[in-house]
Coordinates of C-alpha atoms and ligand atoms in Angstrom, one line a residue:
M245 CA -4.1 -35.0 -45.3
K246 CA -6.1 -36.7 -42.5
K247 CA -3.1 -36.6 -40.3
L248 CA -2.6 -32.9 -40.9
F249 CA -6.2 -32.2 -40.1
T250 CA -5.9 -34.2 -36.8
I251 CA -2.8 -32.2 -35.8
I252 CA -4.5 -28.9 -36.5
L253 CA -7.6 -30.0 -34.5
L254 CA -5.4 -31.0 -31.6
I255 CA -3.7 -27.7 -31.6
L256 CA -7.0 -25.8 -31.6
L257 CA -8.4 -28.0 -28.8
T258 CA -5.4 -27.5 -26.6
K259 CA -5.2 -23.8 -27.2
G260 CA -7.7 -23.0 -24.4
S261 CA -5.8 -25.1 -21.9
V262 CA -2.1 -25.2 -22.8
W263 CA -1.3 -21.9 -24.4
S264 CA -3.5 -20.0 -22.0
Q265 CA -1.6 -21.4 -19.0
I266 CA 1.0 -18.8 -18.1
S267 CA 3.3 -18.8 -15.1
Q268 CA 2.7 -16.6 -12.1
D269 CA 5.9 -14.7 -12.9
E270 CA 4.7 -14.0 -16.4
R271 CA 1.3 -12.9 -15.2
M272 CA 2.8 -10.5 -12.6
Q273 CA 5.7 -9.2 -14.6
W274 CA 4.1 -6.0 -15.9
W275 CA 2.6 -5.3 -12.5
R276 CA 6.0 -5.8 -10.7
E277 CA 7.7 -3.5 -13.1
A278 CA 5.0 -0.9 -12.9
R279 CA 5.2 -0.1 -9.2
F280 CA 2.8 2.9 -9.6
G281 CA -0.9 3.0 -10.6
M282 CA -3.9 5.3 -10.5
F283 CA -7.0 4.3 -8.6
I284 CA -10.3 6.0 -9.8
H285 CA -13.4 6.0 -7.5
W286 CA -16.2 7.4 -9.6
G287 CA -20.0 6.9 -9.5
L288 CA -23.3 8.4 -8.4
Y289 CA -21.8 9.3 -5.0
A290 CA -19.9 12.1 -6.8
I291 CA -23.3 13.9 -7.1
P292 CA -24.0 14.4 -3.4
A293 CA -20.2 14.7 -3.0
G294 CA -20.3 14.2 0.7
E295 CA -23.4 16.2 1.6
W296 CA -26.9 14.7 2.1
K297 CA -29.9 16.9 2.9
G298 CA -27.6 19.4 4.6
Q299 CA -25.7 16.8 6.5
Y300 CA -21.9 16.7 6.3
D301 CA -19.3 14.4 7.9
E302 CA -15.6 15.1 7.7
K303 CA -14.8 11.6 8.8
K304 CA -16.9 9.6 6.3
I305 CA -15.6 8.6 2.9
G306 CA -17.6 9.9 0.0
E307 CA -18.4 6.7 -1.8
W308 CA -20.1 5.4 1.3
I309 CA -22.7 8.2 1.5
M310 CA -25.6 5.8 0.8
H311 CA -24.5 3.8 3.8
T312 CA -23.6 6.8 6.0
Y313 CA -27.0 8.3 5.8
K314 CA -28.9 5.0 5.3
I315 CA -30.4 6.4 2.1
P316 CA -33.1 4.1 0.8
Y317 CA -32.2 2.5 -2.5
T318 CA -35.3 4.0 -4.2
E319 CA -34.1 7.5 -3.2
Y320 CA -30.3 7.0 -3.9
S321 CA -30.9 5.3 -7.3
S322 CA -32.8 8.3 -8.5
L323 CA -29.4 10.1 -8.5
A324 CA -28.8 8.2 -11.8
K325 CA -31.2 10.5 -13.5
Q326 CA -28.8 13.4 -12.7
F327 CA -25.6 11.6 -13.7
N328 CA -24.4 13.3 -16.8
P329 CA -20.6 13.9 -16.8
T330 CA -20.5 16.0 -19.9
K331 CA -17.0 17.2 -19.1
F332 CA -15.6 13.7 -18.9
D333 CA -12.4 13.7 -21.1
V334 CA -11.0 10.2 -21.1
K335 CA -7.8 11.4 -22.8
A336 CA -7.3 13.8 -20.0
F337 CA -7.8 11.0 -17.4
V338 CA -5.2 8.9 -19.1
K339 CA -2.8 11.8 -19.6
T340 CA -3.0 12.7 -15.9
A341 CA -2.0 9.1 -15.0
K342 CA 0.8 8.9 -17.6
D343 CA 2.2 12.3 -16.8
A344 CA 2.5 11.2 -13.2
G345 CA 4.5 8.1 -14.2
M346 CA 1.6 5.7 -13.5
K347 CA 1.6 2.5 -15.5
Y348 CA -1.9 1.2 -14.7
I349 CA -5.4 2.6 -14.0
T350 CA -7.9 0.8 -11.8
I351 CA -11.4 2.2 -12.0
T352 CA -14.5 1.3 -10.0
T353 CA -16.8 -0.5 -12.4
K354 CA -19.3 -1.3 -9.6
H355 CA -18.7 -0.1 -6.1
H356 CA -20.8 -1.0 -3.0
D357 CA -23.8 1.1 -4.1
G358 CA -24.3 -1.4 -6.9
F359 CA -24.3 1.1 -9.7
A360 CA -22.3 0.1 -12.8
L361 CA -20.2 2.5 -14.9
F362 CA -20.6 0.1 -17.8
K363 CA -23.4 -1.2 -20.1
S364 CA -24.6 -4.4 -18.3
K365 CA -27.2 -6.6 -20.0
V366 CA -27.9 -8.4 -16.7
N367 CA -28.7 -5.3 -14.6
N368 CA -30.0 -1.9 -15.9
Y369 CA -28.8 0.0 -12.9
N370 CA -25.9 1.3 -15.0
V371 CA -24.6 4.4 -16.7
V372 CA -25.9 3.5 -20.2
D373 CA -29.5 2.4 -19.3
A374 CA -30.2 4.6 -16.2
T375 CA -28.6 8.0 -16.8
P376 CA -28.9 10.8 -19.3
Y377 CA -25.3 10.3 -20.2
R378 CA -26.0 7.0 -21.8
R379 CA -22.3 6.2 -22.7
D380 CA -20.2 3.3 -21.4
I381 CA -17.5 5.0 -19.4
I382 CA -15.6 1.7 -18.9
K383 CA -15.5 1.2 -22.6
A384 CA -14.2 4.7 -23.2
L385 CA -11.4 4.2 -20.6
A386 CA -10.5 0.7 -21.7
D387 CA -10.2 1.8 -25.4
E388 CA -8.1 4.8 -24.5
C389 CA -5.8 2.8 -22.2
H390 CA -5.3 0.2 -24.9
L391 CA -4.6 3.0 -27.4
Q392 CA -2.1 4.6 -25.1
D393 CA -0.5 1.4 -23.9
I394 CA -1.3 1.8 -20.2
K395 CA -3.0 -1.2 -18.4
V396 CA -6.7 -0.9 -17.6
C397 CA -7.9 -2.6 -14.5
F398 CA -11.3 -3.0 -12.9
Y399 CA -12.4 -2.5 -9.3
Y400 CA -15.4 -4.7 -8.6
S401 CA -17.2 -5.0 -5.2
Q402 CA -18.0 -8.7 -5.3
A403 CA -19.9 -8.8 -2.0
Q404 CA -21.2 -5.5 -0.8
D405 CA -24.1 -4.3 -3.0
W406 CA -26.5 -1.9 -1.3
A407 CA -28.9 -2.1 -4.3
E408 CA -29.5 -5.8 -4.0
P409 CA -31.7 -7.6 -1.4
N410 CA -29.3 -10.6 -1.7
G411 CA -26.2 -8.5 -1.7
W412 CA -24.2 -7.8 1.5
G413 CA -24.4 -4.6 3.5
N414 CA -27.7 -2.8 3.1
N415 CA -29.4 -3.2 6.5
W416 CA -31.6 -0.1 6.2
D417 CA -33.9 -0.9 3.3
N418 CA -36.7 -3.4 3.6
F419 CA -34.4 -6.3 2.5
P420 CA -34.2 -9.7 4.2
K421 CA -32.1 -9.9 7.3
E422 CA -28.4 -10.5 6.4
N423 CA -28.5 -14.1 7.4
D424 CA -31.7 -14.8 5.5
R425 CA -30.2 -13.5 2.2
N426 CA -29.3 -15.7 -0.6
H427 CA -25.8 -14.3 -1.3
Q428 CA -25.1 -17.1 -3.7
Q429 CA -28.1 -16.0 -5.7
Y430 CA -26.6 -12.5 -5.8
I431 CA -23.2 -13.9 -7.0
D432 CA -24.9 -16.0 -9.7
D433 CA -27.3 -13.3 -10.9
K434 CA -25.1 -10.2 -10.8
V435 CA -21.5 -10.7 -9.9
K436 CA -20.5 -13.6 -12.2
P437 CA -22.5 -12.3 -15.2
Q438 CA -21.1 -8.7 -14.8
L439 CA -17.5 -10.0 -14.4
T440 CA -18.1 -12.0 -17.6
E441 CA -19.2 -8.8 -19.3
L442 CA -16.2 -6.9 -18.0
L443 CA -13.7 -9.7 -19.1
S444 CA -15.4 -10.3 -22.5
N445 CA -16.4 -6.9 -23.8
Y446 CA -13.5 -4.5 -23.0
G447 CA -10.4 -6.1 -24.4
E448 CA -7.4 -7.1 -22.3
V449 CA -8.0 -6.3 -18.6
G450 CA -4.8 -6.0 -16.5
M451 CA -6.4 -6.8 -13.2
I452 CA -9.7 -7.3 -11.3
W453 CA -9.5 -5.4 -8.0
F454 CA -11.9 -7.2 -5.7
D455 CA -12.9 -5.5 -2.4
T456 CA -14.4 -6.1 1.0
P457 CA -15.1 -9.8 0.7
L458 CA -17.7 -9.9 3.5
S459 CA -18.3 -13.5 4.4
I460 CA -17.4 -14.7 0.9
T461 CA -16.9 -18.4 1.2
K462 CA -14.0 -20.4 -0.1
E463 CA -16.2 -22.0 -2.8
Q464 CA -17.5 -18.6 -3.9
A465 CA -13.9 -17.1 -4.1
D466 CA -12.6 -20.2 -5.9
D467 CA -15.5 -19.8 -8.4
L468 CA -14.7 -16.1 -9.0
K469 CA -11.0 -16.9 -9.4
A470 CA -11.7 -19.7 -11.9
L471 CA -14.0 -17.4 -13.9
V472 CA -11.3 -14.7 -14.2
R473 CA -8.7 -17.3 -15.1
K474 CA -11.0 -18.9 -17.7
L475 CA -11.9 -15.6 -19.4
Q476 CA -8.6 -13.8 -19.2
P477 CA -5.8 -16.1 -17.8
K478 CA -3.3 -13.2 -17.8
C479 CA -5.6 -11.0 -15.7
I480 CA -4.3 -10.4 -12.2
I481 CA -6.5 -10.9 -9.2
S482 CA -6.1 -8.4 -6.3
G483 CA -5.7 -9.0 -2.6
R484 CA -9.3 -8.7 -1.4
L485 CA -10.8 -11.7 -3.2
G486 CA -11.8 -13.3 0.1
G487 CA -12.6 -16.9 1.3
G488 CA -9.0 -17.5 2.2
V489 CA -8.4 -18.1 -1.5
E490 CA -4.9 -17.1 -2.7
P491 CA -5.1 -13.9 -4.8
D492 CA -2.2 -12.9 -7.0
Y493 CA -1.0 -10.3 -4.6
Q494 CA -1.8 -8.9 -1.1
S495 CA -3.4 -5.4 -0.5
T496 CA -2.4 -3.5 2.6
S497 CA -5.0 -1.7 4.6
D498 CA -5.9 1.6 3.1
N499 CA -3.1 4.2 3.2
T500 CA -1.0 1.7 5.2
V501 CA 2.8 1.4 4.4
P502 CA 4.7 -1.4 6.2
P503 CA 7.7 -0.4 8.2
T504 CA 9.9 -3.1 6.6
T505 CA 10.6 -4.7 3.3
V506 CA 7.9 -7.3 2.7
A507 CA 8.4 -10.4 0.5
G508 CA 6.1 -11.2 -2.3
D509 CA 3.7 -9.0 -4.3
W510 CA 1.7 -6.4 -2.4
E511 CA 0.1 -3.0 -3.0
V512 CA -0.8 0.0 -0.9
P513 CA -4.2 1.6 -2.0
A514 CA -4.1 5.2 -0.9
T515 CA -6.0 8.4 -1.1
L516 CA -4.7 11.9 -2.1
N517 CA -7.0 13.5 0.5
N518 CA -9.2 11.6 3.1
T519 CA -11.8 10.1 0.7
W520 CA -11.9 7.9 -2.3
G521 CA -15.1 9.2 -3.9
F522 CA -15.3 12.9 -4.5
K523 CA -16.4 15.1 -1.5
K524 CA -16.8 18.8 -2.3
Y525 CA -15.4 19.9 1.1
D526 CA -12.5 17.5 1.6
A527 CA -9.4 19.6 0.9
T528 CA -7.1 17.6 3.1
W529 CA -4.7 17.1 0.2
K530 CA -1.4 15.3 0.8
S531 CA 1.6 17.2 -0.4
A532 CA 3.3 16.2 -3.7
D533 CA 6.5 15.9 -1.6
G534 CA 4.9 13.4 0.8
V535 CA 3.4 11.4 -2.0
T536 CA 6.6 11.2 -3.9
R537 CA 8.5 10.0 -0.8
L538 CA 5.8 7.4 -0.2
L539 CA 6.2 6.2 -3.8
F540 CA 9.9 5.7 -3.2
D541 CA 9.4 4.2 0.3
I542 CA 6.8 1.7 -0.9
A543 CA 9.0 0.6 -3.8
S544 CA 11.9 0.3 -1.5
K545 CA 9.9 -2.2 0.5
G546 CA 8.9 -4.2 -2.6
G547 CA 5.4 -2.9 -3.0
N548 CA 3.2 -1.0 -5.5
Y549 CA 1.5 2.3 -4.9
L550 CA -2.2 2.6 -6.1
L551 CA -3.0 6.3 -5.7
N552 CA -6.6 7.5 -6.0
V553 CA -8.4 10.3 -7.7
G554 CA -12.1 10.9 -7.2
P555 CA -13.6 12.7 -10.3
T556 CA -16.5 15.1 -9.8
A557 CA -20.1 14.4 -11.0
D558 CA -19.4 16.3 -14.2
G559 CA -16.4 14.1 -15.0
V560 CA -13.4 16.2 -13.9
I561 CA -10.5 15.0 -11.8
P562 CA -10.1 17.7 -9.0
E563 CA -7.5 20.3 -9.9
A564 CA -5.7 19.8 -6.7
S565 CA -5.2 16.1 -7.5
V566 CA -4.0 16.8 -11.0
K567 CA -1.5 19.4 -9.6
I568 CA -0.1 16.9 -7.0
L569 CA 0.2 14.1 -9.6
K570 CA 1.9 16.5 -12.1
Q571 CA 4.6 17.3 -9.5
V572 CA 5.1 13.6 -8.8
G573 CA 5.5 13.2 -12.5
E574 CA 8.2 15.9 -12.6
W575 CA 10.2 13.9 -10.0
M576 CA 9.6 10.7 -11.9
K577 CA 11.0 12.3 -15.2
I578 CA 14.4 12.4 -13.5
N579 CA 14.2 9.5 -11.1
A580 CA 11.9 6.8 -12.6
E581 CA 14.9 4.5 -13.1
A582 CA 15.0 4.0 -9.3
I583 CA 11.3 3.0 -9.3
Y584 CA 10.3 1.0 -12.4
E585 CA 11.4 -2.6 -12.3
S586 CA 13.1 -2.0 -9.0
K587 CA 13.2 -4.5 -6.2
A588 CA 13.1 -4.1 -2.4
S589 CA 16.0 -2.9 -0.3
P590 CA 18.5 -5.4 0.9
Y591 CA 17.9 -4.0 4.3
Y592 CA 14.9 -5.1 6.4
V593 CA 14.1 -1.8 8.1
E594 CA 13.6 1.7 6.8
F595 CA 16.1 4.4 7.6
P596 CA 15.5 7.8 9.1
W597 CA 17.0 9.5 6.1
G598 CA 15.0 7.5 3.5
N599 CA 15.3 4.1 1.9
I600 CA 16.8 2.0 -0.8
T601 CA 15.6 0.3 -4.0
Q602 CA 17.7 -2.0 -6.0
K603 CA 18.3 -3.5 -9.5
P604 CA 21.0 -6.0 -10.4
G605 CA 24.3 -4.3 -9.9
K606 CA 22.8 -1.1 -8.5
L607 CA 21.5 0.3 -5.3
Y608 CA 19.4 3.5 -5.3
A609 CA 19.5 5.4 -2.0
G610 CA 16.5 7.7 -1.9
I611 CA 17.4 10.5 0.6
F612 CA 14.7 12.9 1.8
N613 CA 16.6 14.0 4.9
W614 CA 19.7 15.4 3.2
P615 CA 22.6 15.3 5.7
S616 CA 24.3 18.6 6.6
E617 CA 27.6 16.7 6.9
D618 CA 29.0 13.3 5.8
F619 CA 26.5 10.7 4.9
Y620 CA 27.0 7.2 6.3
L621 CA 25.5 3.9 5.0
E622 CA 26.2 1.2 7.6
G623 CA 26.2 -2.5 7.3
L624 CA 26.6 -3.0 3.5
K625 CA 29.1 -5.9 3.0
T626 CA 29.1 -5.6 -0.8
K627 CA 31.8 -3.8 -2.6
V628 CA 30.7 -0.4 -4.1
K629 CA 32.5 0.4 -7.3
K630 CA 31.1 3.9 -8.0
M631 CA 28.5 6.4 -6.7
Y632 CA 26.8 9.2 -8.5
L633 CA 23.6 11.2 -8.2
L634 CA 20.8 9.9 -10.5
A635 CA 19.9 13.6 -11.3
D636 CA 23.5 14.1 -12.6
K637 CA 23.4 13.2 -16.2
S638 CA 27.3 13.3 -16.3
K639 CA 27.3 10.7 -13.5
K640 CA 30.1 12.6 -11.8
P641 CA 31.5 10.3 -9.2
V642 CA 30.5 11.1 -5.6
Q643 CA 33.4 10.5 -3.3
F644 CA 33.2 7.9 -0.6
E645 CA 35.4 6.0 1.7
A646 CA 34.7 2.3 2.5
Q647 CA 35.6 1.7 6.2
Y648 CA 35.9 -1.8 7.8
D649 CA 36.2 -2.4 11.5
A650 CA 37.6 -5.9 11.9
P651 CA 36.9 -6.4 15.7
T652 CA 33.2 -5.7 15.0
N653 CA 33.2 -7.0 11.4
H654 CA 31.3 -3.8 10.6
H655 CA 31.3 -2.1 7.2
V656 CA 30.6 1.6 6.9
L657 CA 30.5 3.8 3.8
K658 CA 31.4 7.4 4.5
I659 CA 30.0 9.4 1.7
K660 CA 30.8 13.0 0.7
L661 CA 27.5 14.3 -0.7
P662 CA 27.2 17.8 -2.2
K663 CA 26.1 20.5 0.2
E664 CA 22.8 21.0 -1.7
A665 CA 20.5 18.1 -2.5
P666 CA 19.7 18.0 -6.2
D667 CA 16.0 17.6 -5.3
K668 CA 14.7 18.7 -1.9
V669 CA 11.8 16.2 -2.2
L670 CA 14.0 13.1 -2.5
S671 CA 17.4 12.8 -4.1
V672 CA 18.7 9.4 -5.4
L673 CA 22.3 8.4 -4.9
V674 CA 23.2 5.5 -7.2
M675 CA 25.7 2.9 -6.0
E676 CA 27.2 0.6 -8.6
I677 CA 28.0 -2.6 -6.7
E678 CA 29.9 -5.8 -7.4
G679 CA 27.5 -8.8 -7.3
E680 CA 24.5 -9.1 -5.1
A681 CA 23.8 -6.7 -2.2
I682 CA 24.5 -8.3 1.1
V683 CA 23.9 -6.6 4.4
E684 CA 25.0 -7.3 7.9
K685 CA 22.5 -9.0 10.2
Q686 CA 24.0 -7.7 13.4
I687 CA 22.4 -4.6 15.0
I688 CA 25.3 -2.2 15.5
E689 CA 25.5 1.4 16.9
D690 CA 25.6 3.7 14.0
H691 CA 28.0 6.6 13.5
S692 CA 25.6 9.0 15.2
G693 CA 25.5 6.9 18.3
K694 CA 22.1 5.4 17.7
I695 CA 21.1 1.8 18.2
N696 CA 17.7 0.9 16.8
L697 CA 16.0 -2.2 18.3
F698 CA 13.2 -2.6 15.8
G699 CA 10.4 -4.9 17.0
G700 CA 10.7 -7.1 13.9
K701 CA 14.4 -7.7 14.5
A702 CA 13.8 -9.1 18.0
K703 CA 13.9 -12.8 19.0
S704 CA 10.4 -13.2 20.4
T705 CA 9.4 -16.1 22.6
K706 CA 6.6 -17.4 24.7
N707 CA 7.6 -19.7 27.6
G708 CA 10.9 -20.2 25.9
H709 CA 9.4 -21.2 22.5
P710 CA 9.4 -19.0 19.3
A711 CA 6.4 -16.7 19.2
T712 CA 5.6 -13.8 16.8
I713 CA 4.1 -10.4 17.1
A714 CA 3.0 -8.9 13.7
I715 CA 4.7 -5.6 13.3
N716 CA 2.4 -4.3 10.6
N717 CA -0.4 -2.2 12.0
N718 CA -1.3 1.1 10.2
G719 CA 1.6 2.9 12.0
G720 CA 4.1 0.1 11.6
G721 CA 3.7 -1.1 15.2
A722 CA 2.6 -4.4 16.6
Q723 CA -0.9 -5.6 15.5
N724 CA -3.0 -6.5 18.6
W725 CA -0.2 -7.5 20.9
K726 CA -2.2 -8.5 24.0
D727 CA -0.3 -11.6 25.1
A728 CA 2.0 -10.5 28.0
E729 CA 3.7 -14.0 27.9
I730 CA 5.5 -12.9 24.7
K731 CA 8.9 -11.5 25.4
L732 CA 11.3 -9.8 23.0
E733 CA 15.1 -9.9 23.1
W734 CA 17.7 -8.2 21.0
E735 CA 21.5 -8.6 20.7
F736 CA 23.4 -5.6 19.5
M737 CA 26.9 -4.2 19.3
V738 CA 27.9 -1.0 21.2
K739 CA 31.0 0.7 19.7
T740 CA 31.2 3.7 22.1
P741 CA 31.0 3.2 25.8
G742 CA 28.9 5.8 27.7
T743 CA 25.4 6.7 28.8
Y744 CA 22.6 6.8 26.3
D745 CA 19.0 7.8 26.3
L746 CA 16.4 5.0 26.1
E747 CA 13.0 5.4 24.6
I748 CA 10.2 3.0 23.7
V749 CA 8.2 3.7 20.5
S750 CA 4.7 2.5 20.0
T751 CA 2.3 3.7 17.2
E752 CA -1.2 5.0 16.6
T753 CA -3.4 2.8 14.6
G754 CA -7.0 2.3 13.5
A755 CA -9.1 4.0 10.8
H756 CA -7.3 7.1 9.7
E757 CA -10.3 9.2 10.2
K758 CA -10.2 8.2 13.9
T759 CA -6.8 6.9 14.9
D760 CA -6.4 5.4 18.3
W761 CA -3.7 4.4 20.8
T762 CA -3.7 2.6 24.1
G763 CA -1.2 3.3 26.8
G764 CA -0.7 2.2 30.4
H765 CA 0.9 -1.1 29.5
Q766 CA 3.6 -2.1 32.0
V767 CA 6.9 -3.6 30.8
K768 CA 10.3 -4.5 32.1
L769 CA 13.4 -3.5 30.2
I770 CA 16.2 -5.9 31.3
Y771 CA 19.9 -5.4 30.3
N772 CA 23.0 -6.7 32.2
D773 CA 21.8 -6.8 35.8
V774 CA 19.6 -3.7 35.4
V775 CA 15.8 -3.9 35.4
K776 CA 13.7 -0.9 34.5
D777 CA 9.9 -1.0 35.2
I778 CA 8.3 1.2 32.5
T779 CA 4.7 2.3 32.0
I780 CA 4.0 3.0 28.4
S781 CA 3.0 6.7 28.4
P782 CA 2.7 9.3 25.6
D783 CA 5.7 11.5 26.6
A784 CA 6.0 12.7 23.0
K785 CA 4.5 12.2 19.6
T786 CA 6.5 12.3 16.4
F787 CA 5.3 12.4 12.8
N788 CA 6.3 9.4 10.7
P789 CA 6.6 10.5 7.0
R790 CA 5.8 6.9 6.0
T791 CA 2.4 6.7 7.6
L792 CA 1.1 10.3 7.3
Y793 CA -2.0 9.5 9.5
W794 CA -0.5 7.5 12.4
K795 CA 2.0 9.1 14.7
N796 CA 4.8 7.5 16.7
I797 CA 4.2 7.7 20.5
I798 CA 7.4 8.0 22.4
T799 CA 7.8 6.7 26.0
K800 CA 10.9 8.0 27.7
A801 CA 12.6 5.2 29.6
G802 CA 15.5 7.0 31.2
K803 CA 19.2 6.2 30.6
I804 CA 21.3 3.2 29.8
T805 CA 25.0 2.9 30.4
F806 CA 27.5 0.7 28.6
D807 CA 30.9 0.5 30.3
K808 CA 32.8 -0.9 27.4
P809 CA 32.4 -1.6 23.7
G810 CA 31.0 -5.1 22.9
I811 CA 27.9 -7.2 22.4
Y812 CA 24.9 -6.5 24.7
K813 CA 21.5 -8.0 25.2
L814 CA 18.3 -6.2 26.0
K815 CA 15.0 -7.8 26.9
L816 CA 11.5 -6.3 26.8
E817 CA 9.2 -8.3 29.1
P818 CA 5.6 -7.3 29.4
V819 CA 4.2 -7.3 33.0
N820 CA 0.7 -6.3 32.1
I821 CA -0.7 -5.4 28.7
L822 CA -4.1 -3.7 28.8
Q823 CA -6.6 -5.8 26.9
E824 CA -8.8 -3.0 25.6
G825 CA -8.2 -1.3 22.3
R826 CA -5.5 -2.8 20.0
G827 CA -3.1 -3.9 22.7
F828 CA 0.5 -2.8 22.9
T829 CA 1.3 -1.3 19.5
F830 CA 5.0 -1.6 20.1
R831 CA 7.3 -0.6 17.2
E832 CA 10.9 -0.3 18.4
I833 CA 13.3 0.8 21.2
N834 CA 15.8 3.5 20.4
I835 CA 19.0 3.9 22.3
T836 CA 20.7 7.2 21.4
K837 CA 23.8 9.0 22.6
Ligands
JFZ1072 C1 -12.7 -0.4 0.8 C2 -14.0 0.4 0.4 O1 -15.0 0.1 1.3 C3 -13.7 1.8 0.2 O2 -14.9 2.5 -0.2 C4 -12.6 2.0 -0.9 O3 -13.1 1.5 -2.1 C5 -11.4 1.2 -0.4 C6 -10.3 1.3 -1.4 O4 -11.7 -0.1 -0.1 O5 -12.4 0.1 2.1 C7 -11.5 -0.6 2.9 C8 -11.3 -1.9 2.7 C9 -10.4 -2.6 3.5 C10 -9.7 -1.9 4.5 C11 -10.0 -0.6 4.7 C12 -10.9 0.1 3.9 N1 -8.8 -2.6 5.3 O6 -8.5 -3.8 5.0 O7 -8.3 -2.0 6.2

C-alpha cells in the first residue's frame, strides 16, 4: 500500500514538470496548420474613432489617438464612462472569423493605452470596473471560441502603457522622465499579474501576442516567457517579446510580406484598411481579391496571415470588413486544401504569375495572372504524375508536357490550362508529384526570354569575403544597404542569343502611411568586358501585388547582348551609395527579351 501511495505521489509531483513539457513542434502544430487568423483591435480608442476635438489625421492609426494628440490620461480615461458596446455579439465575431476560414482569433486585451478589456483585480482601469458595460469581453470571446473550437489568443502590450507613470511611452503627462521610471515596477505591478489573470481565468489560451518591446531587458523578457510557460506550457509566444529572447515565432513588420520563402515560423500582421483600431473615416479597404492573393502568397512562403478587424465603439465589426472576409471565405471553401497544413514553396523566389504551396506528394500552384496561352513552370526536377484544377471536383487531368534540355540540364513543364481561369481571384493547379519537390538552383532564362537576377540569389562579397544584404524591407528590397564595399554577382544561363533590356529594381519602404525611397546611388553593372555606369533613378514605378503599399521602382539600364547560348556572369558593384534614408533598397535585376 505504502509503495502504491509513493508511486501516486511521484506521479502527481512530476505532473507539473514532466507532462507539461511539450516539444516545440507539438506547441506550434495547430498554429502551423492554421495559416490564417483574425486580429481584433478594440478598446476605448473606438469611441473617438480617429477624431479628437475636431482634429483628424489620415496617416495616424486609430488605437494611437491618445499618443497622437497627447491626450492627458485623466481626459482619455474618462472615455471609459462612455464605453458601452451594447451591440457586441460575440457569436457574430466568431462566425465572421470562421466564415473567412480563420483558425484563430487574437484580441487586444490591453493595448498601449493601458485599458483592459477584461476584469482585472490588479487594476480597475478595465471594462468591468470602469465602464457602464460592466461585462468581461475577453471572457465572452474566450468562452465562445472554446465552444466553437477556434483558438483564442491574447494581444498584450507588455511595455507601452500610457496610463502608467512607470510604463513606457507617455511623455506628455506629468510622469517621471522615461529614464527615471521604474519599468520593472510596472512589470511587477501590472504586466505579470494581468498576464497571470489572462492565463488563469480564461481557459486554454492559444497564444500571447506581445508587442512593441521598448527597452524590455533580457531578464524581463525571460521572466515573461517563464511565466507563460509555467501557467500554460502549450501557449505560444509571439515574435515581439523583446530582450533578444527567442519567441516561438517571428512577426514581420506590419503589412510586410517577404519576397521569398522564409524558413521557420513567422506571421504577417496586417490591416484591412490603414488602421488597426476603428477610424470612422478610414475607408481605404483592401480588395477581397488582394487579401486572398496575399493569403496564398504568405502561405507559399511558409508564413501565417493575421488579418485585422477594428470593431466600432458599440461593438460591431465594420460591414466593409465583414464583406471582404466573407469573400475570402468563399474562396477558401473551394481552395482551403492549398492553405491549411501547407508548407512553403520549393522555390526560393515568388513568380510573376503567383506562387506555390506544397504538401507531401502535392504542389499547389496558385495563379492570379492567368496565362492567355501555354503556362510554363520552369526548373522543377521532380516527376509530375498528374495535374488538375483544385476547383474541379472531377479532377479532370490538365494536359502537360515535361520537357528536358540536356545541354542546360533544364526542366520545363509546358501546361495546357483551360482558356478561362476557374477563379479570377486565384486559381489553384494541383500537381501530384513523385517524392519530394526538388528545384534547380541555376538561374536560367525562362520561356518568355526573362532572366531574373533576384538580390537574394546573388553571391555577395565584401573585399572578396562573403557578406550579406538583407532582402526583406517592406517592399522586398534590401534593408539599409549603405555599404558600397558589398558587391553582388550572379551566374545564369542564357538559352537564346540576342539583345535584351536591362533594368534594376529597387523598392519603396518605410511606414506605409509615409513610404519613402532614396535614389541617386551610383552602381556599375559588369558583364563580359562591358561596364555600365548607372545612376539609380525612378524611371518607372510598378505595383507589387504582394506588398500593396510599397511600389517597385524601375531604373532602365539600357541593353545587354548575348552572342551565344551559355553561362554568363553579371556583377553589380556600387560606386557610391547615398547614406541618407534607407540606403539602396535594391531588389533585383531583370533581363528581358
Ligand atoms: C504595433 C502597435 O503599435 C500598433 O498599434 C498595432 O497594435 C500593431 C499590430 O503593432 O505597431 C507596430 C509594431 C511594430 C512594427 C510596426 C508597427 N514594426 O516592427 O515594423
